[in-house]
Amino acid sequence: MTISLTSCFNQTNKVDDYKVDDFTEDELIWYKPFTKTDSVIFISDKGEKDTIIFIAPESASDSTRDFEQGFSNTNYLTVVYEFSKGSYHQSAITGDGKTRYDHWFVNSSKSSSGYGSVEITFIGTFFSDSLKNIQKVNDTTYFFDSNKADYSGMNVEKEINNFTFNARLGVTEFVDDRNIKWKRK
């Protein structure tokens, strides 16, 4: 029996075959407050303090050239954040007992094969498929309820119940699992 693979090898590797569409304005709204690395201080109603460092958006791309997985290019855009030492909230310790988990606030991908995603995570509350469950308060403000998230309590020592995001400022306030409100200073 002879199997012919000639049609598989007639692939043209033109750049346009794997062009990735730009991120839309609706996808970029989550990135607008993070034009540069910024330390944001939150103070609780009890006087506790969190300093969260939001890192300016980072972009990356990769390509897949595999007969099993297909042929595509993918672009990524991510805003990472970390807690300062001494902050009330902290990332959970990984399995090695020393390293803390990394966090991103927003992570988006878009592929030339038509696949794309937007994930928003803040202090253990993860929204992806559940982004449709966020409440739009007005043109620039959004309310994220942990009860409507994909996951909550993920990779943090103390979780939150909800948070509010403003498209010009970023996260403006949140309520922790003790029902204590934290406001941006």
CSV table of C-alpha atoms in Angstrom, one decimal:
chain,number,residue,atom,x,y,z
A,1,MET,CA,0.0,0.0,0.0
A,2,THR,CA,1.3,3.5,-0.9
A,3,ILE,CA,0.3,6.6,0.9
A,4,SER,CA,0.8,9.9,-0.9
A,5,LEU,CA,1.6,13.0,1.2
A,6,THR,CA,2.3,15.4,-1.6
A,7,SER,CA,-0.8,17.5,-0.9
A,8,CYS,CA,0.4,18.0,2.7
A,9,PHE,CA,3.8,19.4,1.5
A,10,ASN,CA,2.3,21.9,-1.0
A,11,GLN,CA,1.7,24.3,1.9
A,12,THR,CA,2.5,27.9,1.1
A,13,ASN,CA,4.0,29.6,4.0
A,14,LYS,CA,2.9,33.1,3.0
A,15,VAL,CA,2.7,35.5,5.9
A,16,ASP,CA,-0.9,36.4,5.2
A,17,ASP,CA,-1.9,32.7,5.7
A,18,TYR,CA,-1.2,33.1,9.4
A,19,LYS,CA,-2.2,36.8,10.0
A,20,VAL,CA,-3.5,37.4,13.5
A,21,ASP,CA,-6.3,40.1,13.8
A,22,ASP,CA,-5.6,43.0,16.1
A,23,PHE,CA,-7.1,43.0,19.5
A,24,THR,CA,-10.4,44.9,19.5
A,25,GLU,CA,-11.3,48.0,21.5
A,26,ASP,CA,-13.6,45.8,23.7
A,27,GLU,CA,-10.7,43.5,24.4
A,28,LEU,CA,-8.2,46.3,25.1
A,29,ILE,CA,-10.5,48.1,27.6
A,30,TRP,CA,-8.9,46.0,30.4
A,31,TYR,CA,-5.4,47.2,29.5
A,32,LYS,CA,-6.0,51.0,29.2
A,33,PRO,CA,-5.2,51.8,32.9
A,34,PHE,CA,-1.9,50.0,32.7
A,35,THR,CA,0.2,52.1,30.4
A,36,LYS,CA,3.2,51.9,32.7
A,37,THR,CA,4.3,49.9,35.8
A,38,ASP,CA,2.4,51.3,38.8
A,39,SER,CA,2.3,50.7,42.5
A,40,VAL,CA,-1.3,51.0,43.8
A,41,ILE,CA,-2.0,51.2,47.5
A,42,PHE,CA,-5.3,49.9,48.9
A,43,ILE,CA,-6.4,50.6,52.5
A,44,SER,CA,-9.1,48.5,54.2
A,45,ASP,CA,-11.8,49.9,56.5
A,46,LYS,CA,-9.7,48.4,59.3
A,47,GLY,CA,-6.6,50.3,58.3
A,48,GLU,CA,-4.8,47.3,56.7
A,49,LYS,CA,-2.7,47.9,53.7
A,50,ASP,CA,-2.0,46.2,50.3
A,51,THR,CA,0.5,47.5,47.8
A,52,ILE,CA,-0.1,45.9,44.5
A,53,ILE,CA,2.4,46.5,41.6
A,54,PHE,CA,0.8,46.3,38.2
A,55,ILE,CA,3.4,45.7,35.5
A,56,ALA,CA,2.9,47.5,32.1
A,57,PRO,CA,1.4,45.3,29.5
A,58,GLU,CA,3.7,42.7,27.9
A,59,SER,CA,3.2,41.2,24.5
A,60,ALA,CA,4.4,38.0,23.1
A,61,SER,CA,3.7,35.7,20.2
A,62,ASP,CA,4.3,32.2,19.1
A,63,SER,CA,3.6,29.9,16.2
A,64,THR,CA,2.4,26.4,15.7
A,65,ARG,CA,3.6,24.4,12.7
A,66,ASP,CA,2.5,20.9,13.4
A,67,PHE,CA,0.4,18.4,11.4
A,68,GLU,CA,-1.3,17.3,14.6
A,69,GLN,CA,-2.0,20.7,16.1
A,70,GLY,CA,-2.2,22.7,12.9
A,71,PHE,CA,-0.6,25.8,11.5
A,72,SER,CA,-1.2,29.2,13.2
A,73,ASN,CA,0.3,32.2,14.9
A,74,THR,CA,-0.9,33.4,18.3
A,75,ASN,CA,-0.4,36.8,19.9
A,76,TYR,CA,-0.6,37.3,23.7
A,77,LEU,CA,-1.1,40.5,25.8
A,78,THR,CA,-0.7,40.3,29.6
A,79,VAL,CA,-0.7,42.6,32.6
A,80,VAL,CA,1.1,40.9,35.5
A,81,TYR,CA,0.8,42.0,39.2
A,82,GLU,CA,2.5,41.2,42.4
A,83,PHE,CA,2.0,42.0,46.1
A,84,SER,CA,4.7,44.0,47.9
A,85,LYS,CA,6.2,42.4,51.1
A,86,GLY,CA,4.1,43.3,54.1
A,87,SER,CA,0.8,43.5,52.1
A,88,TYR,CA,-2.1,41.9,53.9
A,89,HIS,CA,-3.0,39.8,50.8
A,90,GLN,CA,-0.3,37.5,49.4
A,91,SER,CA,0.1,34.8,46.7
A,92,ALA,CA,-0.1,31.3,48.0
A,93,ILE,CA,3.1,29.3,48.3
A,94,THR,CA,3.8,26.8,45.5
A,95,GLY,CA,4.5,23.1,46.1
A,96,ASP,CA,8.2,23.8,46.7
A,97,GLY,CA,7.4,25.5,49.9
A,98,LYS,CA,9.4,28.7,49.0
A,99,THR,CA,8.1,30.3,45.8
A,100,ARG,CA,4.8,32.3,45.6
A,101,TYR,CA,2.5,31.9,42.6
A,102,ASP,CA,2.7,34.5,39.8
A,103,HIS,CA,-0.5,36.4,39.0
A,104,TRP,CA,-1.8,38.3,36.0
A,105,PHE,CA,-4.7,40.8,36.0
A,106,VAL,CA,-5.6,40.3,32.4
A,107,ASN,CA,-4.3,37.8,29.8
A,108,SER,CA,-5.5,37.8,26.3
A,109,SER,CA,-4.7,35.7,23.2
A,110,LYS,CA,-5.7,35.8,19.6
A,111,SER,CA,-4.8,33.3,17.0
A,112,SER,CA,-4.7,33.2,13.2
A,113,SER,CA,-6.9,30.1,13.4
A,114,GLY,CA,-9.7,32.2,14.8
A,115,TYR,CA,-9.2,31.2,18.5
A,116,GLY,CA,-9.0,33.9,21.2
A,117,SER,CA,-9.6,34.4,24.9
A,118,VAL,CA,-9.6,37.0,27.6
A,119,GLU,CA,-9.0,36.0,31.2
A,120,ILE,CA,-9.2,38.4,34.2
A,121,THR,CA,-7.9,37.4,37.6
A,122,PHE,CA,-7.7,39.4,40.7
A,123,ILE,CA,-6.7,38.2,44.2
A,124,GLY,CA,-7.8,34.6,43.4
A,125,THR,CA,-10.9,35.4,41.5
A,126,PHE,CA,-10.8,34.1,37.9
A,127,PHE,CA,-13.1,35.1,35.1
A,128,SER,CA,-12.9,33.7,31.5
A,129,ASP,CA,-16.0,32.0,30.3
A,130,SER,CA,-17.8,33.9,33.1
A,131,LEU,CA,-16.9,37.4,31.7
A,132,LYS,CA,-20.4,37.5,30.5
A,133,ASN,CA,-21.4,37.6,34.2
A,134,ILE,CA,-19.7,40.8,35.1
A,135,GLN,CA,-22.0,43.8,35.7
A,136,LYS,CA,-21.4,47.0,33.7
A,137,VAL,CA,-22.2,49.8,36.2
A,138,ASN,CA,-21.7,52.6,33.7
A,139,ASP,CA,-19.6,53.4,30.6
A,140,THR,CA,-16.3,53.0,32.5
A,141,THR,CA,-17.0,50.9,35.6
A,142,TYR,CA,-17.5,47.1,36.0
A,143,PHE,CA,-18.4,45.0,39.0
A,144,PHE,CA,-16.9,41.5,39.3
A,145,ASP,CA,-18.7,39.2,41.8
A,146,SER,CA,-16.7,36.1,42.9
A,147,ASN,CA,-19.9,34.1,43.2
A,148,LYS,CA,-20.2,34.4,39.4
A,149,ALA,CA,-16.6,33.7,38.6
A,150,ASP,CA,-15.1,30.6,36.9
A,151,TYR,CA,-13.0,30.0,40.1
A,152,SER,CA,-12.4,31.9,43.3
A,153,GLY,CA,-9.7,31.5,46.0
A,154,MET,CA,-7.2,30.4,43.4
A,155,ASN,CA,-3.4,30.7,44.4
A,156,VAL,CA,-3.9,33.2,47.2
A,157,GLU,CA,-3.7,33.0,51.0
A,158,LYS,CA,-6.9,35.1,51.5
A,159,GLU,CA,-9.5,35.5,48.8
A,160,ILE,CA,-12.0,38.3,48.0
A,161,ASN,CA,-15.7,38.4,47.4
A,162,ASN,CA,-15.8,41.0,44.6
A,163,PHE,CA,-13.9,43.9,43.0
A,164,THR,CA,-14.7,47.0,41.0
A,165,PHE,CA,-12.7,48.0,37.8
A,166,ASN,CA,-12.6,51.4,36.2
A,167,ALA,CA,-11.4,51.6,32.6
A,168,ARG,CA,-9.4,54.7,33.3
A,169,LEU,CA,-8.0,53.8,36.8
A,170,GLY,CA,-7.9,50.0,37.1
A,171,VAL,CA,-9.1,48.3,40.2
A,172,THR,CA,-10.7,50.9,42.5
A,173,GLU,CA,-12.0,48.8,45.4
A,174,PHE,CA,-12.6,45.2,46.5
A,175,VAL,CA,-14.3,43.4,49.4
A,176,ASP,CA,-12.4,40.6,51.1
A,177,ASP,CA,-13.7,37.3,52.4
A,178,ARG,CA,-14.3,38.9,55.8
A,179,ASN,CA,-16.6,41.5,54.1
A,180,ILE,CA,-14.1,44.2,54.7
A,181,LYS,CA,-14.0,46.9,52.0
A,182,TRP,CA,-10.6,48.0,50.5
A,183,LYS,CA,-10.3,51.2,48.6
A,184,ARG,CA,-7.7,52.5,46.3
A,185,LYS,CA,-5.7,55.3,48.0
